[in-house]
GROMACS .gro file of C-alpha atoms in nm:
model
  460
    1MET     CA    1   0.000   0.000   0.000
    2GLN     CA    2   0.135   0.341  -0.096
    3LYS     CA    3   0.223   0.562   0.198
    4LEU     CA    4   0.070   0.911   0.207
    5ALA     CA    5   0.299   1.209   0.251
    6THR     CA    6   0.271   1.365   0.600
    7THR     CA    7   0.481   1.676   0.539
    8PRO     CA    8   0.252   1.977   0.486
    9ILE     CA    9   0.301   2.194   0.183
   10PRO     CA   10   0.456   2.532   0.279
   11ILE     CA   11   0.163   2.747   0.163
   12ARG     CA   12   0.362   3.063   0.225
   13HIS     CA   13   0.602   2.974  -0.054
   14SER     CA   14   0.355   2.803  -0.283
   15THR     CA   15   0.129   2.922  -0.560
   16LEU     CA   16  -0.180   2.803  -0.374
   17ASN     CA   17  -0.250   3.146  -0.228
   18HIS     CA   18  -0.496   3.384  -0.386
   19ALA     CA   19  -0.322   3.703  -0.497
   20LEU     CA   20  -0.507   3.903  -0.229
   21ARG     CA   21  -0.492   3.655   0.058
   22ILE     CA   22  -0.191   3.801   0.240
   23PRO     CA   23  -0.284   4.170   0.189
   24LEU     CA   24  -0.639   4.106   0.309
   25ALA     CA   25  -0.520   3.906   0.610
   26ALA     CA   26  -0.283   4.189   0.702
   27GLU     CA   27  -0.556   4.451   0.671
   28VAL     CA   28  -0.703   4.375   1.016
   29HIS     CA   29  -0.358   4.436   1.167
   30SER     CA   30  -0.278   4.748   0.966
   31ARG     CA   31  -0.375   5.006   1.233
   32PRO     CA   32  -0.252   4.879   1.574
   33PHE     CA   33  -0.282   5.112   1.870
   34LEU     CA   34   0.020   5.248   2.052
   35ARG     CA   35   0.158   5.061   2.350
   36LEU     CA   36   0.135   5.317   2.628
   37ASN     CA   37   0.236   5.304   2.990
   38ALA     CA   38   0.137   5.590   3.217
   39PRO     CA   39   0.257   5.853   3.271
   40GLU     CA   40   0.284   5.973   2.911
   41SER     CA   41   0.193   6.277   2.703
   42LEU     CA   42   0.065   6.260   2.348
   43SER     CA   43   0.007   6.513   2.071
   44HIS     CA   44  -0.239   6.430   1.797
   45LEU     CA   45  -0.284   6.607   1.463
   46ALA     CA   46  -0.546   6.530   1.198
   47VAL     CA   47  -0.439   6.692   0.871
   48TYR     CA   48  -0.715   6.745   0.618
   49CYS     CA   49  -0.544   6.718   0.280
   50ARG     CA   50  -0.816   6.784   0.029
   51ASP     CA   51  -0.716   6.884  -0.323
   52GLY     CA   52  -0.981   6.983  -0.575
   53ALA     CA   53  -0.761   6.867  -0.863
   54GLU     CA   54  -0.811   6.503  -0.764
   55PRO     CA   55  -1.137   6.308  -0.743
   56ARG     CA   56  -1.306   6.395  -0.415
   57GLY     CA   57  -0.985   6.565  -0.306
   58ALA     CA   58  -0.788   6.251  -0.221
   59ASN     CA   59  -0.438   6.409  -0.252
   60VAL     CA   60  -0.264   6.091  -0.130
   61ALA     CA   61   0.069   6.205  -0.272
   62GLY     CA   62   0.053   6.525  -0.068
   63ARG     CA   63   0.000   6.334   0.256
   64HIS     CA   64   0.300   6.111   0.195
   65ALA     CA   65   0.509   6.414   0.101
   66MET     CA   66   0.437   6.567   0.444
   67LEU     CA   67   0.538   6.248   0.623
   68ALA     CA   68   0.848   6.210   0.406
   69ALA     CA   69   0.954   6.568   0.491
   70LEU     CA   70   0.926   6.493   0.864
   71CYS     CA   71   1.121   6.167   0.832
   72LEU     CA   72   1.388   6.343   0.628
   73HIS     CA   73   1.442   6.598   0.905
   74PHE     CA   74   1.524   6.320   1.152
   75GLY     CA   75   1.716   6.107   0.902
   76VAL     CA   76   1.459   5.827   0.893
   77ALA     CA   77   1.352   5.638   0.582
   78ALA     CA   78   0.995   5.726   0.482
   79PRO     CA   79   0.743   5.450   0.405
   80HIS     CA   80   0.636   5.355   0.055
   81VAL     CA   81   0.394   5.591  -0.115
   82ASP     CA   82   0.123   5.323  -0.100
   83ALA     CA   83   0.157   5.277   0.276
   84LYS     CA   84  -0.147   5.353   0.491
   85TYR     CA   85   0.024   5.312   0.827
   86PHE     CA   86   0.367   5.404   0.965
   87TYR     CA   87   0.524   5.368   1.311
   88HIS     CA   88   0.872   5.465   1.423
   89ASP     CA   89   1.054   5.532   1.749
   90PHE     CA   90   1.253   5.851   1.704
   91GLY     CA   91   1.417   5.823   2.047
   92ARG     CA   92   1.275   6.129   2.219
   93PHE     CA   93   0.926   6.045   2.095
   94ARG     CA   94   0.733   5.782   1.902
   95LEU     CA   95   0.521   5.852   1.594
   96LYS     CA   96   0.219   5.667   1.463
   97TRP     CA   97   0.092   5.788   1.124
   98GLU     CA   98  -0.229   5.674   0.959
   99CYS     CA   99  -0.364   5.762   0.616
  100HIS     CA  100  -0.744   5.779   0.590
  101THR     CA  101  -0.977   5.863   0.304
  102GLU     CA  102  -0.982   6.239   0.358
  103PHE     CA  103  -0.716   6.303   0.617
  104ALA     CA  104  -0.397   6.176   0.775
  105THR     CA  105  -0.327   6.155   1.148
  106TYR     CA  106  -0.001   6.207   1.333
  107THR     CA  107   0.013   6.081   1.692
  108PHE     CA  108   0.330   6.167   1.885
  109ALA     CA  109   0.392   5.997   2.224
  110GLU     CA  110   0.654   6.072   2.488
  111PRO     CA  111   0.688   5.897   2.826
  112HIS     CA  112   0.763   6.081   3.152
  113ASP     CA  113   1.019   5.970   3.405
  114GLY     CA  114   0.778   5.995   3.694
  115THR     CA  115   0.441   6.126   3.799
  116ILE     CA  116   0.414   6.497   3.735
  117PRO     CA  117   0.127   6.746   3.775
  118LEU     CA  118  -0.120   6.769   3.489
  119ALA     CA  119  -0.030   7.129   3.410
  120GLU     CA  120   0.337   7.037   3.374
  121ALA     CA  121   0.249   6.730   3.165
  122PHE     CA  122   0.055   6.948   2.919
  123ALA     CA  123   0.356   7.182   2.904
  124ARG     CA  124   0.593   6.893   2.816
  125VAL     CA  125   0.416   6.753   2.513
  126PRO     CA  126   0.609   6.564   2.241
  127LEU     CA  127   0.513   6.822   1.978
  128MET     CA  128   0.795   7.035   2.122
  129HIS     CA  129   1.042   6.806   1.941
  130ILE     CA  130   0.883   6.863   1.598
  131PRO     CA  131   1.052   7.123   1.374
  132GLN     CA  132   0.862   7.450   1.347
  133ASP     CA  133   0.919   7.468   0.972
  134TRP     CA  134   0.736   7.141   0.925
  135LEU     CA  135   0.448   7.257   1.145
  136ALA     CA  136   0.429   7.584   0.949
  137GLY     CA  137   0.380   7.378   0.633
  138LEU     CA  138   0.049   7.252   0.774
  139GLN     CA  139  -0.106   7.598   0.757
  140GLY     CA  140  -0.475   7.578   0.676
  141LYS     CA  141  -0.480   7.196   0.689
  142ILE     CA  142  -0.509   7.101   1.056
  143MET     CA  143  -0.858   6.976   1.138
  144VAL     CA  144  -0.779   6.834   1.482
  145ALA     CA  145  -0.502   6.927   1.723
  146ALA     CA  146  -0.516   6.765   2.066
  147HIS     CA  147  -0.293   6.693   2.364
  148VAL     CA  148  -0.356   6.386   2.579
  149VAL     CA  149  -0.206   6.320   2.920
  150LEU     CA  150  -0.207   5.959   3.035
  151ASP     CA  151  -0.199   5.989   3.413
  152LYS     CA  152  -0.149   5.721   3.676
  153SER     CA  153  -0.150   5.926   3.990
  154VAL     CA  154  -0.314   5.813   4.310
  155THR     CA  155  -0.429   6.165   4.389
  156PRO     CA  156  -0.758   6.176   4.583
  157ALA     CA  157  -1.062   6.260   4.376
  158GLU     CA  158  -1.103   6.612   4.522
  159ASP     CA  159  -0.740   6.708   4.459
  160PHE     CA  160  -0.755   6.555   4.111
  161ALA     CA  161  -1.066   6.762   4.033
  162GLN     CA  162  -0.878   7.075   4.137
  163GLU     CA  163  -0.596   6.984   3.898
  164LEU     CA  164  -0.847   6.934   3.619
  165GLN     CA  165  -0.986   7.284   3.673
  166ARG     CA  166  -0.638   7.428   3.624
  167VAL     CA  167  -0.577   7.254   3.289
  168PHE     CA  168  -0.922   7.295   3.130
  169GLU     CA  169  -1.045   7.641   3.042
  170GLY     CA  170  -1.405   7.541   2.971
  171CYS     CA  171  -1.678   7.569   3.230
  172LEU     CA  172  -1.840   7.237   3.131
  173LEU     CA  173  -1.633   6.934   3.216
  174VAL     CA  174  -1.714   6.599   3.056
  175GLY     CA  175  -1.594   6.277   3.210
  176SER     CA  176  -1.674   5.917   3.289
  177GLN     CA  177  -1.530   5.592   3.412
  178VAL     CA  178  -1.445   5.367   3.119
  179LEU     CA  179  -1.336   5.008   3.059
  180GLN     CA  180  -1.382   4.930   3.431
  181GLY     CA  181  -1.043   5.073   3.516
  182GLY     CA  182  -0.996   5.412   3.357
  183GLU     CA  183  -1.128   5.765   3.350
  184VAL     CA  184  -1.162   6.011   3.064
  185TRP     CA  185  -1.183   6.388   3.120
  186THR     CA  186  -1.218   6.672   2.869
  187ASP     CA  187  -1.420   6.982   2.786
  188PHE     CA  188  -1.409   6.939   2.405
  189LEU     CA  189  -1.290   7.301   2.373
  190ILE     CA  190  -0.993   7.440   2.186
  191GLN     CA  191  -0.776   7.591   2.458
  192SER     CA  192  -0.583   7.916   2.435
  193ASP     CA  193  -0.279   7.731   2.296
  194GLY     CA  194  -0.487   7.610   1.998
  195PHE     CA  195  -0.514   7.249   2.118
  196SER     CA  196  -0.799   7.058   2.275
  197ARG     CA  197  -0.706   6.862   2.586
  198PHE     CA  198  -0.786   6.518   2.722
  199VAL     CA  199  -0.688   6.353   3.048
  200VAL     CA  200  -0.695   5.973   3.057
  201ARG     CA  201  -0.646   5.838   3.407
  202ASP     CA  202  -0.517   5.486   3.455
  203ALA     CA  203  -0.702   5.364   3.761
  204GLY     CA  204  -0.649   4.995   3.707
  205LEU     CA  205  -0.633   4.938   3.335
  206ARG     CA  206  -0.502   4.606   3.215
  207GLU     CA  207  -0.205   4.566   2.986
  208GLN     CA  208  -0.250   4.736   2.645
  209GLN     CA  209  -0.583   4.887   2.752
  210ALA     CA  210  -0.425   5.230   2.792
  211GLY     CA  211  -0.318   5.247   2.428
  212SER     CA  212  -0.656   5.124   2.311
  213LEU     CA  213  -0.838   5.375   2.532
  214VAL     CA  214  -0.630   5.670   2.415
  215GLN     CA  215  -0.681   5.571   2.052
  216ARG     CA  216  -1.058   5.553   2.102
  217VAL     CA  217  -1.061   5.898   2.263
  218LEU     CA  218  -0.859   6.049   1.980
  219GLU     CA  219  -1.077   5.881   1.719
  220ILE     CA  220  -1.388   6.026   1.885
  221GLU     CA  221  -1.241   6.375   1.863
  222THR     CA  222  -1.120   6.328   1.505
  223TYR     CA  223  -1.439   6.172   1.370
  224ARG     CA  224  -1.646   6.433   1.557
  225MET     CA  225  -1.471   6.715   1.373
  226MET     CA  226  -1.487   6.537   1.040
  227ALA     CA  227  -1.859   6.472   1.089
  228LEU     CA  228  -1.917   6.841   1.157
  229LEU     CA  229  -1.770   6.928   0.816
  230GLY     CA  230  -2.115   6.865   0.670
  231LEU     CA  231  -2.282   7.132   0.886
  232PRO     CA  232  -2.157   7.437   0.687
  233TYR     CA  233  -2.281   7.268   0.370
  234ALA     CA  234  -2.624   7.219   0.528
  235GLN     CA  235  -2.636   7.577   0.652
  236SER     CA  236  -2.545   7.720   0.312
  237ALA     CA  237  -2.786   7.486   0.131
  238GLY     CA  238  -3.083   7.593   0.345
  239PRO     CA  239  -3.134   7.941   0.190
  240ALA     CA  240  -3.080   7.801  -0.160
  241LEU     CA  241  -3.346   7.537  -0.102
  242ASN     CA  242  -3.581   7.802   0.039
  243ALA     CA  243  -3.543   8.007  -0.279
  244VAL     CA  244  -3.605   7.705  -0.501
  245GLU     CA  245  -3.914   7.605  -0.301
  246GLU     CA  246  -4.057   7.958  -0.330
  247GLU     CA  247  -3.999   7.963  -0.706
  248LEU     CA  248  -4.153   7.618  -0.741
  249ALA     CA  249  -4.461   7.731  -0.544
  250THR     CA  250  -4.493   8.038  -0.769
  251LEU     CA  251  -4.461   7.831  -1.085
  252THR     CA  252  -4.714   7.578  -0.960
  253ALA     CA  253  -4.961   7.856  -0.879
  254THR     CA  254  -4.906   8.003  -1.224
  255MET     CA  255  -4.974   7.666  -1.381
  256VAL     CA  256  -5.298   7.636  -1.183
  257ASP     CA  257  -5.403   7.987  -1.294
  258ILE     CA  258  -5.339   7.897  -1.658
  259ASP     CA  259  -5.550   7.583  -1.615
  260ALA     CA  260  -5.834   7.781  -1.455
  261THR     CA  261  -5.844   8.051  -1.724
  262SER     CA  262  -5.816   7.807  -2.013
  263ASP     CA  263  -6.081   7.552  -1.909
  264GLU     CA  264  -6.360   7.727  -2.106
  265THR     CA  265  -6.150   7.851  -2.396
  266PHE     CA  266  -5.924   7.549  -2.430
  267PRO     CA  267  -6.086   7.419  -2.753
  268GLN     CA  268  -6.047   7.758  -2.915
  269ARG     CA  269  -5.681   7.815  -2.822
  270SER     CA  270  -5.463   7.904  -3.115
  271GLY     CA  271  -5.142   7.738  -3.223
  272GLN     CA  272  -4.953   7.968  -2.988
  273GLY     CA  273  -5.160   7.855  -2.689
  274SER     CA  274  -4.879   7.643  -2.539
  275ASP     CA  275  -4.634   7.931  -2.508
  276PRO     CA  276  -4.712   7.985  -2.135
  277GLU     CA  277  -4.661   7.616  -2.068
  278GLN     CA  278  -4.336   7.615  -2.263
  279ALA     CA  279  -4.211   7.910  -2.054
  280LEU     CA  280  -4.310   7.731  -1.732
  281LEU     CA  281  -4.141   7.414  -1.856
  282GLY     CA  282  -3.816   7.604  -1.912
  283SER     CA  283  -3.834   7.759  -1.563
  284ILE     CA  284  -3.898   7.423  -1.396
  285THR     CA  285  -3.611   7.266  -1.590
  286ARG     CA  286  -3.379   7.538  -1.460
  287LEU     CA  287  -3.501   7.471  -1.104
  288ALA     CA  288  -3.430   7.101  -1.149
  289ALA     CA  289  -3.076   7.184  -1.266
  290ARG     CA  290  -3.018   7.403  -0.958
  291VAL     CA  291  -3.134   7.132  -0.720
  292GLU     CA  292  -2.923   6.873  -0.901
  293LYS     CA  293  -2.616   7.094  -0.864
  294LEU     CA  294  -2.686   7.133  -0.492
  295SER     CA  295  -2.713   6.757  -0.460
  296LEU     CA  296  -2.385   6.702  -0.643
  297ASP     CA  297  -2.213   6.958  -0.421
  298ASN     CA  298  -2.354   6.830  -0.091
  299ASN     CA  299  -2.445   6.462  -0.110
  300TYR     CA  300  -2.089   6.334  -0.075
  301ARG     CA  301  -2.027   6.556   0.227
  302PHE     CA  302  -2.355   6.459   0.392
  303SER     CA  303  -2.288   6.088   0.335
  304ALA     CA  304  -1.937   6.123   0.477
  305SER     CA  305  -2.071   6.309   0.782
  306GLN     CA  306  -2.320   6.033   0.855
  307ALA     CA  307  -2.044   5.773   0.821
  308TYR     CA  308  -1.818   5.963   1.064
  309PHE     CA  309  -2.113   6.011   1.301
  310ARG     CA  310  -2.169   5.636   1.310
  311LEU     CA  311  -1.800   5.586   1.389
  312VAL     CA  312  -1.825   5.833   1.678
  313HIS     CA  313  -2.116   5.634   1.824
  314ALA     CA  314  -1.927   5.308   1.775
  315ARG     CA  315  -1.618   5.439   1.956
  316ILE     CA  316  -1.829   5.576   2.244
  317GLU     CA  317  -1.997   5.237   2.285
  318GLU     CA  318  -1.654   5.074   2.298
  319LEU     CA  319  -1.565   5.294   2.599
  320ARG     CA  320  -1.838   5.126   2.809
  321GLU     CA  321  -1.890   5.443   3.008
  322THR     CA  322  -2.004   5.458   3.370
  323ARG     CA  323  -2.140   5.787   3.500
  324ILE     CA  324  -1.949   5.995   3.753
  325GLU     CA  325  -2.204   6.169   3.971
  326GLY     CA  326  -2.271   6.524   3.856
  327ILE     CA  327  -2.054   6.496   3.540
  328PRO     CA  328  -2.204   6.440   3.191
  329THR     CA  329  -2.060   6.145   3.003
  330VAL     CA  330  -1.903   6.164   2.660
  331GLY     CA  331  -2.206   5.991   2.512
  332GLU     CA  332  -2.445   6.241   2.669
  333PHE     CA  333  -2.238   6.533   2.549
  334MET     CA  334  -2.236   6.404   2.191
  335GLU     CA  335  -2.609   6.335   2.207
  336ARG     CA  336  -2.679   6.696   2.303
  337ARG     CA  337  -2.417   6.873   2.093
  338LEU     CA  338  -2.331   6.657   1.792
  339THR     CA  339  -2.657   6.477   1.716
  340PRO     CA  340  -2.855   6.799   1.638
  341ALA     CA  341  -2.593   6.902   1.383
  342MET     CA  342  -2.605   6.560   1.219
  343ASN     CA  343  -2.986   6.572   1.219
  344THR     CA  344  -2.962   6.905   1.038
  345CYS     CA  345  -2.742   6.751   0.770
  346ALA     CA  346  -2.978   6.454   0.735
  347ALA     CA  347  -3.280   6.686   0.715
  348ILE     CA  348  -3.120   6.898   0.441
  349ALA     CA  349  -3.026   6.584   0.247
  350SER     CA  350  -3.384   6.454   0.273
  351ARG     CA  351  -3.518   6.797   0.181
  352GLN     CA  352  -3.301   6.805  -0.131
  353GLU     CA  353  -3.424   6.463  -0.236
  354ALA     CA  354  -3.789   6.550  -0.168
  355LEU     CA  355  -3.761   6.881  -0.354
  356ALA     CA  356  -3.605   6.709  -0.654
  357GLY     CA  357  -3.897   6.464  -0.653
  358ARG     CA  358  -4.154   6.745  -0.636
  359ILE     CA  359  -3.988   6.928  -0.923
  360ALA     CA  360  -3.981   6.609  -1.129
  361HIS     CA  361  -4.351   6.550  -1.054
  362THR     CA  362  -4.443   6.907  -1.151
  363ASN     CA  363  -4.232   6.874  -1.463
  364ASP     CA  364  -4.416   6.556  -1.559
  365LEU     CA  365  -4.754   6.720  -1.507
  366LEU     CA  366  -4.657   7.019  -1.717
  367ARG     CA  367  -4.513   6.802  -1.992
  368THR     CA  368  -4.837   6.603  -1.992
  369ARG     CA  369  -5.038   6.923  -2.029
  370VAL     CA  370  -4.813   7.046  -2.311
  371GLY     CA  371  -4.854   6.708  -2.480
  372ILE     CA  372  -5.234   6.729  -2.452
  373ILE     CA  373  -5.232   7.080  -2.601
  374GLN     CA  374  -5.011   6.965  -2.886
  375GLU     CA  375  -5.238   6.667  -2.951
  376HIS     CA  376  -5.541   6.898  -2.960
  377GLN     CA  377  -5.360   7.126  -3.204
  378ASN     CA  378  -5.269   6.828  -3.420
  379ARG     CA  379  -5.632   6.714  -3.415
  380ARG     CA  380  -5.748   7.059  -3.527
  381ILE     CA  381  -5.488   7.056  -3.803
  382LEU     CA  382  -5.614   6.717  -3.921
  383GLN     CA  383  -5.973   6.842  -3.910
  384SER     CA  384  -5.872   7.144  -4.114
  385MET     CA  385  -5.700   6.917  -4.364
  386ASN     CA  386  -6.015   6.705  -4.384
  387ARG     CA  387  -6.225   7.013  -4.454
  388ARG     CA  388  -5.986   7.122  -4.724
  389ALA     CA  389  -5.993   6.776  -4.878
  390ALA     CA  390  -6.374   6.784  -4.877
  391GLN     CA  391  -6.371   7.125  -5.043
  392GLN     CA  392  -6.128   7.001  -5.305
  393LEU     CA  393  -6.353   6.701  -5.364
  394ARG     CA  394  -6.656   6.923  -5.412
  395LEU     CA  395  -6.456   7.148  -5.641
  396GLN     CA  396  -6.336   6.845  -5.832
  397GLN     CA  397  -6.695   6.721  -5.867
  398ALA     CA  398  -6.799   7.065  -5.990
  399VAL     CA  399  -6.519   7.068  -6.242
  400GLU     CA  400  -6.596   6.711  -6.344
  401GLY     CA  401  -6.905   6.822  -6.542
  402LEU     CA  402  -6.699   7.074  -6.731
  403SER     CA  403  -6.444   6.801  -6.801
  404VAL     CA  404  -6.717   6.580  -6.957
  405VAL     CA  405  -6.832   6.866  -7.178
  406ALA     CA  406  -6.479   6.951  -7.289
  407ILE     CA  407  -6.381   6.590  -7.364
  408SER     CA  408  -6.711   6.529  -7.540
  409TYR     CA  409  -6.668   6.845  -7.746
  410TYR     CA  410  -6.327   6.747  -7.869
  411THR     CA  411  -6.432   6.385  -7.927
  412VAL     CA  412  -6.738   6.488  -8.129
  413GLY     CA  413  -6.523   6.731  -8.325
  414LEU     CA  414  -6.282   6.455  -8.416
  415LEU     CA  415  -6.568   6.226  -8.519
  416SER     CA  416  -6.718   6.509  -8.728
  417TYR     CA  417  -6.393   6.539  -8.919
  418ALA     CA  418  -6.398   6.165  -8.972
  419GLY     CA  419  -6.759   6.184  -9.106
  420LYS     CA  420  -6.670   6.468  -9.345
  421ALA     CA  421  -6.382   6.257  -9.472
  422LEU     CA  422  -6.611   5.961  -9.536
  423LYS     CA  423  -6.866   6.185  -9.715
  424ALA     CA  424  -6.592   6.323  -9.932
  425ALA     CA  425  -6.490   5.966 -10.012
  426GLY     CA  426  -6.839   5.898 -10.154
  427VAL     CA  427  -7.015   5.751  -9.851
  428PRO     CA  428  -7.371   5.882  -9.856
  429MET     CA  429  -7.437   6.034  -9.509
  430ASN     CA  430  -7.554   6.355  -9.349
  431VAL     CA  431  -7.261   6.464  -9.136
  432GLU     CA  432  -7.459   6.720  -8.937
  433VAL     CA  433  -7.729   6.466  -8.840
  434VAL     CA  434  -7.472   6.203  -8.742
  435THR     CA  435  -7.276   6.458  -8.540
  436GLY     CA  436  -7.593   6.562  -8.356
  437ILE     CA  437  -7.673   6.201  -8.274
  438LEU     CA  438  -7.315   6.133  -8.147
  439VAL     CA  439  -7.315   6.425  -7.900
  440PRO     CA  440  -7.528   6.257  -7.625
  441VAL     CA  441  -7.374   5.918  -7.695
  442VAL     CA  442  -7.017   6.050  -7.660
  443ALA     CA  443  -7.106   6.255  -7.355
  444GLY     CA  444  -7.260   5.949  -7.188
  445VAL     CA  445  -6.958   5.730  -7.266
  446VAL     CA  446  -6.714   5.995  -7.138
  447TRP     CA  447  -6.912   6.035  -6.819
  448LEU     CA  448  -6.920   5.659  -6.758
  449CYS     CA  449  -6.544   5.627  -6.822
  450LEU     CA  450  -6.464   5.905  -6.576
  451ARG     CA  451  -6.684   5.747  -6.305
  452ARG     CA  452  -6.519   5.409  -6.353
  453MET     CA  453  -6.174   5.570  -6.333
  454HIS     CA  454  -6.266   5.752  -6.008
  455LYS     CA  455  -6.400   5.431  -5.857
  456SER     CA  456  -6.087   5.237  -5.942
  457MET     CA  457  -5.871   5.511  -5.785
  458HIS     CA  458  -6.075   5.506  -5.460
  459VAL     CA  459  -6.050   5.127  -5.441
  460GLU     CA  460  -5.673   5.144  -5.463
   0.00000   0.00000   0.00000
């Protein structure tokens, strides 16, 4: 009996793999969170690199150029232009870079030697090690700029609250216990230094939970700002939609007035009777074009905002928040402050869609009316043609008698010449009498021939 081989085939080096197996398997590991151990300070930048020259403003090359410039300053090899993730330990700080659809994030982390006050930790952020020239190159592109302090102090709650008041300038503090071993504190305000601030307190987090928690907090802040990008579009689209709706209402009222004034006189309308409808049709077509342009300008942004909003909710759920008495949670804050803005974007998107449908419906009604008018005009034209044909037939019948007389006259004349010729040849006959007898006979024959010819033409 033949023995089966027991050595497995090394799939890694074989041709058995699908071309996308390894890239797809690596995708779930492409964005690992930082390994953090309190106390640490982090600086986070979300750079919005939209370029109108590329489809939907991707500008991937520009994002990699920024990262390459930073790596060049520190003498570090930059990643490949197709890379979506980059991590490197620069010694004084660590950098995690991620490339997203519309933006790129830079997260700088720097550990502290020992526990230090929060105010001092926010003053010793890793962004201090970044060259100012590189930061100046981000002018007009920073969407999110945040500092995070990962604290592991055992300060009593009252003293810790006093420290929080010294580092947050806002009057509304948001915080909660998360992941059954951590605390998150912020006011979601941009402080006087141009950065928003977050305090993540390690009160019993397990290994690697600190890095995961900080990443979730930064993602909430980043996706929150990206979601709010749709709000200016909604606010600017509102007045434009109001104007279109007013014009549509005016045009609809005008169409109703035309219908009311033309109900009694509709059968008598002239060939120019559809001019008002044609003018209305042109106006409604222009309204449809305006709404379509608004949709093209806004729909992508509204869809993106809803996608970011869903990510914010997903990240908040992952925090598994527990309320701290008297302090609103992150979820509650977003429900009160972010949800209304997203509802506004959704309402404007629905309003655009509904208005486009109303315009299309009005356009169909008006086109139907124009078609009915044109059919009525065509029917009147056909009726006029029928009347003309009947008149021509009566005229033809009137002329037909004259035709019989003329043909008979010429036929009798020819026969008279033939009779004179026969008489001259010696045939005894009275030409005048014969001619007189032939007149009714010839006329009758001509009339019968013409009738038969007309009948054969009608049959064909």
